[in-house]
PDB file of C-alpha atoms in Angstrom:
ATOM      1  CA  MET A  24     217.488 -65.323-120.143  1.00  0.00           C
ATOM      2  CA  THR A  25     220.089 -62.542-119.967  1.00  0.00           C
ATOM      3  CA  THR A  26     220.527 -59.948-122.676  1.00  0.00           C
ATOM      4  CA  THR A  27     223.926 -61.430-123.624  1.00  0.00           C
ATOM      5  CA  VAL A  28     222.561 -64.967-123.864  1.00  0.00           C
ATOM      6  CA  PHE A  29     219.556 -63.735-125.843  1.00  0.00           C
ATOM      7  CA  ARG A  30     221.828 -61.870-128.269  1.00  0.00           C
ATOM      8  CA  ARG A  31     224.024 -64.945-128.779  1.00  0.00           C
ATOM      9  CA  THR A  32     220.979 -67.143-129.301  1.00  0.00           C
ATOM     10  CA  PHE A  33     219.504 -64.708-131.832  1.00  0.00           C
ATOM     11  CA  ILE A  34     222.774 -64.465-133.744  1.00  0.00           C
ATOM     12  CA  GLY A  35     223.096 -68.249-133.778  1.00  0.00           C
ATOM     13  CA  LEU A  36     219.561 -68.717-135.070  1.00  0.00           C
ATOM     14  CA  ALA A  37     220.056 -66.028-137.688  1.00  0.00           C
ATOM     15  CA  ALA A  38     223.265 -67.649-138.906  1.00  0.00           C
ATOM     16  CA  ALA A  39     221.603 -71.055-139.057  1.00  0.00           C
ATOM     17  CA  ALA A  40     218.696 -69.607-141.002  1.00  0.00           C
ATOM     18  CA  ALA A  41     221.038 -67.887-143.441  1.00  0.00           C
ATOM     19  CA  PHE A  42     222.978 -71.122-143.954  1.00  0.00           C
ATOM     20  CA  SER A  43     219.732 -73.002-144.493  1.00  0.00           C
ATOM     21  CA  ILE A  44     218.525 -70.467-147.085  1.00  0.00           C
ATOM     22  CA  ALA A  45     221.871 -70.549-148.904  1.00  0.00           C
ATOM     23  CA  GLY A  46     221.834 -74.348-148.920  1.00  0.00           C
ATOM     24  CA  ALA A  47     218.315 -74.423-150.280  1.00  0.00           C
ATOM     25  CA  SER A  48     219.337 -71.977-152.991  1.00  0.00           C
ATOM     26  CA  ILE A  49     222.252 -74.159-154.051  1.00  0.00           C
ATOM     27  CA  ALA A  50     220.161 -77.320-153.925  1.00  0.00           C
ATOM     28  CA  SER A  51     217.412 -75.752-155.996  1.00  0.00           C
ATOM     29  CA  ALA A  52     219.710 -74.300-158.682  1.00  0.00           C
ATOM     30  CA  ALA A  53     218.168 -75.128-162.049  1.00  0.00           C
ATOM     31  CA  ALA A  54     219.917 -77.799-164.096  1.00  0.00           C
ATOM     32  CA  LEU A  55     220.454 -77.673-167.841  1.00  0.00           C
ATOM     33  CA  VAL A  56     219.677 -81.234-168.922  1.00  0.00           C
ATOM     34  CA  VAL A  57     222.075 -82.323-171.657  1.00  0.00           C
ATOM     35  CA  GLY A  58     222.170 -85.449-173.796  1.00  0.00           C
ATOM     36  CA  ALA A  59     225.436 -86.761-175.222  1.00  0.00           C
ATOM     37  CA  TYR A  60     226.747 -89.728-177.183  1.00  0.00           C
ATOM     38  CA  PRO A  61     229.436 -91.244-174.921  1.00  0.00           C
ATOM     39  CA  SER A  62     232.002 -92.373-177.519  1.00  0.00           C
ATOM     40  CA  ASN A  63     232.910 -89.295-179.523  1.00  0.00           C
ATOM     41  CA  PRO A  64     236.370 -88.072-178.442  1.00  0.00           C
ATOM     42  CA  PRO A  65     237.557 -85.379-178.243  1.00  0.00           C
ATOM     43  CA  PHE A  66     234.092 -83.816-178.263  1.00  0.00           C
ATOM     44  CA  GLU A  67     232.563 -86.004-175.551  1.00  0.00           C
ATOM     45  CA  TYR A  68     233.394 -89.344-173.986  1.00  0.00           C
ATOM     46  CA  LYS A  69     233.250 -91.093-170.642  1.00  0.00           C
ATOM     47  CA  ASN A  70     236.430 -91.281-168.589  1.00  0.00           C
ATOM     48  CA  SER A  71     237.476 -94.212-166.388  1.00  0.00           C
ATOM     49  CA  SER A  72     235.251 -92.984-163.555  1.00  0.00           C
ATOM     50  CA  GLY A  73     232.203 -92.842-165.831  1.00  0.00           C
ATOM     51  CA  SER A  74     232.033 -89.044-165.993  1.00  0.00           C
ATOM     52  CA  PHE A  75     231.715 -87.132-169.240  1.00  0.00           C
ATOM     53  CA  GLU A  76     234.684 -85.158-170.554  1.00  0.00           C
ATOM     54  CA  GLY A  77     235.466 -83.419-173.821  1.00  0.00           C
ATOM     55  CA  PHE A  78     235.445 -80.207-175.808  1.00  0.00           C
ATOM     56  CA  GLU A  79     231.667 -79.901-176.044  1.00  0.00           C
ATOM     57  CA  VAL A  80     231.242 -80.954-172.416  1.00  0.00           C
ATOM     58  CA  ASP A  81     233.404 -77.998-171.401  1.00  0.00           C
ATOM     59  CA  VAL A  82     231.533 -75.702-173.802  1.00  0.00           C
ATOM     60  CA  VAL A  83     228.038 -76.587-172.553  1.00  0.00           C
ATOM     61  CA  THR A  84     229.197 -76.523-168.921  1.00  0.00           C
ATOM     62  CA  GLU A  85     230.528 -72.985-169.366  1.00  0.00           C
ATOM     63  CA  VAL A  86     227.317 -71.931-171.122  1.00  0.00           C
ATOM     64  CA  ALA A  87     225.254 -73.289-168.221  1.00  0.00           C
ATOM     65  CA  LYS A  88     227.507 -71.525-165.711  1.00  0.00           C
ATOM     66  CA  ARG A  89     226.859 -68.204-167.445  1.00  0.00           C
ATOM     67  CA  LEU A  90     223.139 -68.906-167.247  1.00  0.00           C
ATOM     68  CA  GLY A  91     223.442 -69.524-163.506  1.00  0.00           C
ATOM     69  CA  MET A  92     222.681 -73.218-163.947  1.00  0.00           C
ATOM     70  CA  THR A  93     224.267 -76.587-163.263  1.00  0.00           C
ATOM     71  CA  VAL A  94     224.619 -79.348-165.857  1.00  0.00           C
ATOM     72  CA  GLU A  95     223.185 -82.873-165.898  1.00  0.00           C
ATOM     73  CA  ILE A  96     224.469 -85.021-168.766  1.00  0.00           C
ATOM     74  CA  SER A  97     222.563 -88.114-169.903  1.00  0.00           C
ATOM     75  CA  ASP A  98     224.141 -90.955-171.863  1.00  0.00           C
ATOM     76  CA  LEU A  99     222.192 -91.372-175.132  1.00  0.00           C
ATOM     77  CA  GLY A 100     222.725 -92.942-178.530  1.00  0.00           C
ATOM     78  CA  PHE A 101     223.300 -90.474-181.353  1.00  0.00           C
ATOM     79  CA  GLN A 102     219.920 -90.955-183.038  1.00  0.00           C
ATOM     80  CA  ALA A 103     218.164 -90.849-179.650  1.00  0.00           C
ATOM     81  CA  LEU A 104     219.407 -87.301-179.126  1.00  0.00           C
ATOM     82  CA  PHE A 105     216.990 -85.942-181.731  1.00  0.00           C
ATOM     83  CA  ALA A 106     213.968 -87.646-180.186  1.00  0.00           C
ATOM     84  CA  ALA A 107     215.063 -86.521-176.709  1.00  0.00           C
ATOM     85  CA  THR A 108     215.157 -82.836-177.632  1.00  0.00           C
ATOM     86  CA  ALA A 109     211.959 -83.063-179.681  1.00  0.00           C
ATOM     87  CA  SER A 110     210.100 -84.656-176.743  1.00  0.00           C
ATOM     88  CA  LYS A 111     211.684 -82.188-174.270  1.00  0.00           C
ATOM     89  CA  ARG A 112     213.348 -84.977-172.288  1.00  0.00           C
ATOM     90  CA  ILE A 113     216.526 -82.910-172.521  1.00  0.00           C
ATOM     91  CA  ASP A 114     217.219 -79.227-173.069  1.00  0.00           C
ATOM     92  CA  VAL A 115     220.395 -79.566-175.118  1.00  0.00           C
ATOM     93  CA  ALA A 116     222.113 -82.207-177.230  1.00  0.00           C
ATOM     94  CA  ILE A 117     225.849 -82.315-177.893  1.00  0.00           C
ATOM     95  CA  SER A 118     227.788 -84.794-180.044  1.00  0.00           C
ATOM     96  CA  SER A 119     229.375 -82.860-182.922  1.00  0.00           C
ATOM     97  CA  ILE A 120     225.914 -82.278-184.402  1.00  0.00           C
ATOM     98  CA  THR A 121     226.021 -80.498-187.740  1.00  0.00           C
ATOM     99  CA  ILE A 122     223.578 -77.625-188.240  1.00  0.00           C
ATOM    100  CA  THR A 123     221.407 -78.403-191.273  1.00  0.00           C
ATOM    101  CA  LYS A 124     218.268 -76.937-192.810  1.00  0.00           C
ATOM    102  CA  GLU A 125     216.526 -80.277-192.407  1.00  0.00           C
ATOM    103  CA  ARG A 126     217.275 -80.452-188.682  1.00  0.00           C
ATOM    104  CA  LEU A 127     216.203 -76.852-188.172  1.00  0.00           C
ATOM    105  CA  GLY A 128     212.716 -77.911-189.176  1.00  0.00           C
ATOM    106  CA  SER A 129     212.229 -79.752-185.872  1.00  0.00           C
ATOM    107  CA  GLN A 130     215.067 -78.505-183.673  1.00  0.00           C
ATOM    108  CA  SER A 131     216.689 -75.222-182.693  1.00  0.00           C
ATOM    109  CA  PHE A 132     220.421 -74.525-182.789  1.00  0.00           C
ATOM    110  CA  THR A 133     222.625 -71.903-181.241  1.00  0.00           C
ATOM    111  CA  GLN A 134     225.189 -70.212-183.385  1.00  0.00           C
ATOM    112  CA  ALA A 135     227.995 -72.463-184.568  1.00  0.00           C
ATOM    113  CA  TYR A 136     231.040 -72.861-182.341  1.00  0.00           C
ATOM    114  CA  TYR A 137     233.066 -75.271-184.465  1.00  0.00           C
ATOM    115  CA  ASP A 138     233.912 -75.569-188.167  1.00  0.00           C
ATOM    116  CA  ALA A 139     233.813 -79.257-189.048  1.00  0.00           C
ATOM    117  CA  ASP A 140     236.114 -79.296-192.030  1.00  0.00           C
ATOM    118  CA  MET A 141     238.284 -82.056-193.446  1.00  0.00           C
ATOM    119  CA  GLY A 142     241.997 -81.705-193.870  1.00  0.00           C
ATOM    120  CA  ILE A 143     245.104 -83.201-195.451  1.00  0.00           C
ATOM    121  CA  ALA A 144     247.661 -84.328-192.882  1.00  0.00           C
ATOM    122  CA  SER A 145     251.269 -85.356-193.299  1.00  0.00           C
ATOM    123  CA  ARG A 146     254.522 -85.585-191.382  1.00  0.00           C
ATOM    124  CA  LYS A 147     255.728 -82.199-190.179  1.00  0.00           C
ATOM    125  CA  GLU A 148     258.788 -82.162-192.444  1.00  0.00           C
ATOM    126  CA  ALA A 149     256.790 -82.953-195.613  1.00  0.00           C
ATOM    127  CA  LYS A 150     256.510 -80.260-198.262  1.00  0.00           C
ATOM    128  CA  LEU A 151     252.745 -80.123-198.537  1.00  0.00           C
ATOM    129  CA  SER A 152     250.869 -76.839-198.649  1.00  0.00           C
ATOM    130  CA  ALA A 153     248.109 -77.405-201.238  1.00  0.00           C
ATOM    131  CA  PRO A 154     246.111 -80.298-202.731  1.00  0.00           C
ATOM    132  CA  GLU A 155     248.273 -80.004-205.858  1.00  0.00           C
ATOM    133  CA  ASP A 156     251.213 -81.280-203.786  1.00  0.00           C
ATOM    134  CA  LEU A 157     249.508 -84.696-203.633  1.00  0.00           C
ATOM    135  CA  LYS A 158     250.714 -85.446-207.177  1.00  0.00           C
ATOM    136  CA  GLY A 159     252.414 -88.828-207.216  1.00  0.00           C
ATOM    137  CA  LYS A 160     251.636 -89.372-203.516  1.00  0.00           C
ATOM    138  CA  VAL A 161     250.020 -92.233-201.595  1.00  0.00           C
ATOM    139  CA  VAL A 162     247.007 -91.021-199.615  1.00  0.00           C
ATOM    140  CA  GLY A 163     245.411 -92.803-196.679  1.00  0.00           C
ATOM    141  CA  VAL A 164     241.673 -92.582-195.953  1.00  0.00           C
ATOM    142  CA  LEU A 165     239.067 -94.184-193.709  1.00  0.00           C
ATOM    143  CA  ALA A 166     236.885 -96.594-195.686  1.00  0.00           C
ATOM    144  CA  GLY A 167     233.490 -95.116-196.515  1.00  0.00           C
ATOM    145  CA  SER A 168     234.325 -91.711-195.044  1.00  0.00           C
ATOM    146  CA  THR A 169     233.952 -88.279-196.599  1.00  0.00           C
ATOM    147  CA  GLY A 170     237.749 -88.289-196.852  1.00  0.00           C
ATOM    148  CA  ASP A 171     237.554 -91.491-198.891  1.00  0.00           C
ATOM    149  CA  LYS A 172     235.026 -89.889-201.236  1.00  0.00           C
ATOM    150  CA  TRP A 173     237.094 -86.712-201.574  1.00  0.00           C
ATOM    151  CA  ALA A 174     240.264 -88.621-202.433  1.00  0.00           C
ATOM    152  CA  LYS A 175     238.503 -90.761-205.049  1.00  0.00           C
ATOM    153  CA  ASP A 176     236.720 -87.747-206.564  1.00  0.00           C
ATOM    154  CA  ASN A 177     240.004 -85.847-206.806  1.00  0.00           C
ATOM    155  CA  LYS A 178     242.479 -88.633-207.577  1.00  0.00           C
ATOM    156  CA  GLU A 179     242.771 -87.737-211.242  1.00  0.00           C
ATOM    157  CA  LYS A 180     242.530 -83.987-210.687  1.00  0.00           C
ATOM    158  CA  TYR A 181     245.491 -83.882-208.302  1.00  0.00           C
ATOM    159  CA  GLY A 182     247.423 -86.843-209.689  1.00  0.00           C
ATOM    160  CA  ILE A 183     247.210 -89.006-206.543  1.00  0.00           C
ATOM    161  CA  SER A 184     249.154 -92.196-207.269  1.00  0.00           C
ATOM    162  CA  ASP A 185     247.334 -94.511-204.843  1.00  0.00           C
ATOM    163  CA  ILE A 186     244.585 -94.424-202.209  1.00  0.00           C
ATOM    164  CA  LYS A 187     245.017 -96.721-199.191  1.00  0.00           C
ATOM    165  CA  SER A 188     241.793 -97.510-197.359  1.00  0.00           C
ATOM    166  CA  TYR A 189     241.693 -98.262-193.621  1.00  0.00           C
ATOM    167  CA  ASN A 190     239.025 -99.438-191.189  1.00  0.00           C
ATOM    168  CA  ALA A 191     240.516 -97.553-188.233  1.00  0.00           C
ATOM    169  CA  GLN A 192     241.921 -94.050-188.025  1.00  0.00           C
ATOM    170  CA  GLN A 193     244.740 -95.231-185.756  1.00  0.00           C
ATOM    171  CA  ASP A 194     245.989 -97.633-188.450  1.00  0.00           C
ATOM    172  CA  MET A 195     245.794 -94.902-191.081  1.00  0.00           C
ATOM    173  CA  LEU A 196     247.826 -92.476-188.978  1.00  0.00           C
ATOM    174  CA  MET A 197     250.374 -95.087-187.879  1.00  0.00           C
ATOM    175  CA  ASP A 198     251.114 -95.822-191.540  1.00  0.00           C
ATOM    176  CA  LEU A 199     251.436 -92.103-192.211  1.00  0.00           C
ATOM    177  CA  SER A 200     253.857 -91.705-189.304  1.00  0.00           C
ATOM    178  CA  ALA A 201     255.904 -94.708-190.468  1.00  0.00           C
ATOM    179  CA  GLY A 202     256.159 -93.390-194.041  1.00  0.00           C
ATOM    180  CA  ARG A 203     253.997 -96.100-195.591  1.00  0.00           C
ATOM    181  CA  SER A 204     251.788 -93.312-196.961  1.00  0.00           C
ATOM    182  CA  ASP A 205     252.493 -89.679-197.781  1.00  0.00           C
ATOM    183  CA  ALA A 206     249.298 -88.030-196.587  1.00  0.00           C
ATOM    184  CA  ALA A 207     245.941 -88.722-194.962  1.00  0.00           C
ATOM    185  CA  VAL A 208     242.581 -87.118-195.642  1.00  0.00           C
ATOM    186  CA  SER A 209     240.077 -87.096-192.768  1.00  0.00           C
ATOM    187  CA  ASP A 210     238.065 -84.889-190.416  1.00  0.00           C
ATOM    188  CA  VAL A 211     240.257 -82.270-188.802  1.00  0.00           C
ATOM    189  CA  PRO A 212     238.938 -82.629-185.201  1.00  0.00           C
ATOM    190  CA  GLY A 213     239.768 -86.298-184.850  1.00  0.00           C
ATOM    191  CA  MET A 214     243.204 -85.863-186.402  1.00  0.00           C
ATOM    192  CA  GLN A 215     244.064 -82.855-184.244  1.00  0.00           C
ATOM    193  CA  TYR A 216     243.112 -84.831-181.161  1.00  0.00           C
ATOM    194  CA  ALA A 217     245.300 -87.768-182.237  1.00  0.00           C
ATOM    195  CA  PHE A 218     248.189 -85.405-182.987  1.00  0.00           C
ATOM    196  CA  LEU A 219     248.334 -84.291-179.354  1.00  0.00           C
ATOM    197  CA  LYS A 220     250.190 -87.595-178.899  1.00  0.00           C
ATOM    198  CA  MET A 221     251.459 -88.212-182.438  1.00  0.00           C
ATOM    199  CA  LYS A 222     253.534 -85.058-182.474  1.00  0.00           C
ATOM    200  CA  ASP A 223     255.319 -85.865-185.746  1.00  0.00           C
ATOM    201  CA  LEU A 224     252.078 -85.380-187.684  1.00  0.00           C
ATOM    202  CA  VAL A 225     250.150 -82.212-188.486  1.00  0.00           C
ATOM    203  CA  VAL A 226     247.168 -81.031-190.558  1.00  0.00           C
ATOM    204  CA  LYS A 227     248.796 -79.172-193.441  1.00  0.00           C
ATOM    205  CA  VAL A 228     245.874 -78.275-195.716  1.00  0.00           C
ATOM    206  CA  PRO A 229     242.263 -77.565-194.688  1.00  0.00           C
ATOM    207  CA  ILE A 230     239.472 -78.740-196.981  1.00  0.00           C
ATOM    208  CA  LYS A 231     236.466 -76.493-196.538  1.00  0.00           C
ATOM    209  CA  THR A 232     233.175 -78.393-196.339  1.00  0.00           C
ATOM    210  CA  GLY A 233     231.027 -75.710-194.736  1.00  0.00           C
ATOM    211  CA  GLU A 234     229.768 -77.987-191.942  1.00  0.00           C
ATOM    212  CA  GLN A 235     229.435 -76.414-188.507  1.00  0.00           C
ATOM    213  CA  TYR A 236     228.493 -77.684-185.047  1.00  0.00           C
ATOM    214  CA  GLY A 237     226.143 -75.928-182.610  1.00  0.00           C
ATOM    215  CA  LEU A 238     224.211 -76.725-179.456  1.00  0.00           C
ATOM    216  CA  MET A 239     221.007 -78.461-180.536  1.00  0.00           C
ATOM    217  CA  MET A 240     218.042 -77.515-178.368  1.00  0.00           C
ATOM    218  CA  THR A 241     214.331 -78.170-178.141  1.00  0.00           C
ATOM    219  CA  LYS A 242     212.496 -76.191-180.815  1.00  0.00           C
ATOM    220  CA  ASP A 243     212.190 -72.548-179.691  1.00  0.00           C
ATOM    221  CA  HIS A 244     213.587 -73.378-176.254  1.00  0.00           C
ATOM    222  CA  PRO A 245     213.138 -70.420-173.843  1.00  0.00           C
ATOM    223  CA  LEU A 246     216.891 -70.454-173.078  1.00  0.00           C
ATOM    224  CA  LEU A 247     218.003 -70.558-176.723  1.00  0.00           C
ATOM    225  CA  LEU A 248     218.827 -66.857-177.053  1.00  0.00           C
ATOM    226  CA  LYS A 249     220.567 -66.745-173.667  1.00  0.00           C
ATOM    227  CA  ALA A 250     222.671 -69.776-174.550  1.00  0.00           C
ATOM    228  CA  ASN A 251     223.514 -68.148-177.859  1.00  0.00           C
ATOM    229  CA  ASP A 252     224.534 -64.927-176.081  1.00  0.00           C
ATOM    230  CA  ALA A 253     226.726 -66.948-173.699  1.00  0.00           C
ATOM    231  CA  LEU A 254     228.591 -68.419-176.674  1.00  0.00           C
ATOM    232  CA  THR A 255     229.121 -64.926-178.064  1.00  0.00           C
ATOM    233  CA  GLU A 256     230.600 -63.811-174.729  1.00  0.00           C
ATOM    234  CA  MET A 257     232.849 -66.885-174.623  1.00  0.00           C
ATOM    235  CA  LYS A 258     234.235 -66.050-178.059  1.00  0.00           C
ATOM    236  CA  LYS A 259     234.829 -62.420-177.156  1.00  0.00           C
ATOM    237  CA  ASP A 260     236.546 -63.058-173.822  1.00  0.00           C
ATOM    238  CA  GLY A 261     238.741 -65.901-175.110  1.00  0.00           C
ATOM    239  CA  SER A 262     237.297 -68.670-172.943  1.00  0.00           C
ATOM    240  CA  LEU A 263     236.111 -70.669-175.969  1.00  0.00           C
ATOM    241  CA  ALA A 264     239.572 -70.363-177.514  1.00  0.00           C
ATOM    242  CA  ALA A 265     241.075 -71.697-174.278  1.00  0.00           C
ATOM    243  CA  ILE A 266     238.740 -74.718-174.363  1.00  0.00           C
ATOM    244  CA  HIS A 267     239.719 -75.293-178.009  1.00  0.00           C
ATOM    245  CA  LYS A 268     243.416 -75.241-177.161  1.00  0.00           C
ATOM    246  CA  LYS A 269     242.888 -77.627-174.244  1.00  0.00           C
ATOM    247  CA  TRP A 270     241.296 -80.298-176.449  1.00  0.00           C
ATOM    248  CA  PHE A 271     242.901 -79.744-179.859  1.00  0.00           C
ATOM    249  CA  GLY A 272     246.312 -78.437-178.863  1.00  0.00           C
ATOM    250  CA  SER A 273     246.058 -75.233-180.883  1.00  0.00           C
ATOM    251  CA  ASP A 274     244.308 -71.878-180.947  1.00  0.00           C
ATOM    252  CA  PRO A 275     241.272 -71.735-183.255  1.00  0.00           C
ATOM    253  CA  ALA A 276     241.763 -70.004-186.594  1.00  0.00           C
ATOM    254  CA  SER A 277     241.076 -66.285-186.206  1.00  0.00           C
ATOM    255  CA  ASN A 278     238.181 -66.378-188.680  1.00  0.00           C
ATOM    256  CA  SER A 279     236.666 -69.665-187.490  1.00  0.00           C
ATOM    257  CA  ALA A 280     233.367 -70.340-185.726  1.00  0.00           C
ATOM    258  CA  SER A 281     235.337 -71.052-182.550  1.00  0.00           C
ATOM    259  CA  ALA A 282     236.634 -67.468-182.544  1.00  0.00           C
ATOM    260  CA  VAL A 283     234.069 -65.260-184.281  1.00  0.00           C
ATOM    261  CA  GLU A 284     230.383 -64.677-183.516  1.00  0.00           C
ATOM    262  CA  GLN A 285     228.140 -66.476-186.018  1.00  0.00           C
ATOM    263  CA  PRO A 286     224.562 -65.731-187.103  1.00  0.00           C
ATOM    264  CA  MET A 287     221.752 -67.567-185.379  1.00  0.00           C
ATOM    265  CA  PRO A 288     220.709 -70.481-187.632  1.00  0.00           C
ATOM    266  CA  LYS A 289     217.266 -70.021-189.174  1.00  0.00           C
ATOM    267  CA  PRO A 290     214.959 -72.721-190.612  1.00  0.00           C
TER     268      PRO A 290
END
């Protein structure tokens, strides 16, 4: 074998070895195993091809990326998510899961990244800037929802003339758009998502409930602090705000959990 041929052979083998090592590295990249309820738009849902999409899907995918990991998302029922993290079948659960003291007894949560408040919506041109402006108005609510309870509890206080109950949010909002009601009280996330298409409607008044969503993880998961730090970085560099705008059509409030670092939840 000549020196030139030997050199070419050596270079070829070296390149092949390098490619093989790189491929093995990619193939062996650790996966963050995530569980999600598949029918919870805009937080997570399955598209026509059967892949998961949504606000929290983008959030957890970006967190995993910053940890140098890939993401594997499993389709689970909502209640099954808690058993899956507790048994370590999955690392993380997403599905607009509220951080509570009770849940912190058996699970761990990252800092909150979303404030799950209710709100009062109306047509854009309506003069509505406070609950007091509901006096003499017809208010739509989803039957059995927290919005339903709020409207009934405050009907006399704010002088609401009538409460219209609906079984589907779409029906409630269609009536609002058509002027068959004056306002609607419901969870802000779902309404904001609907208003990406129903552009004549807007959330006018927030109703603070104090509920917040975080990534739920196996109790004392070894990646908990790193995932929490990744969320902090995402808030500081604006990437979480960009994800918020993509799915809700607006920037997060400057003092919200989607914009400002939150304390780590403690049991």
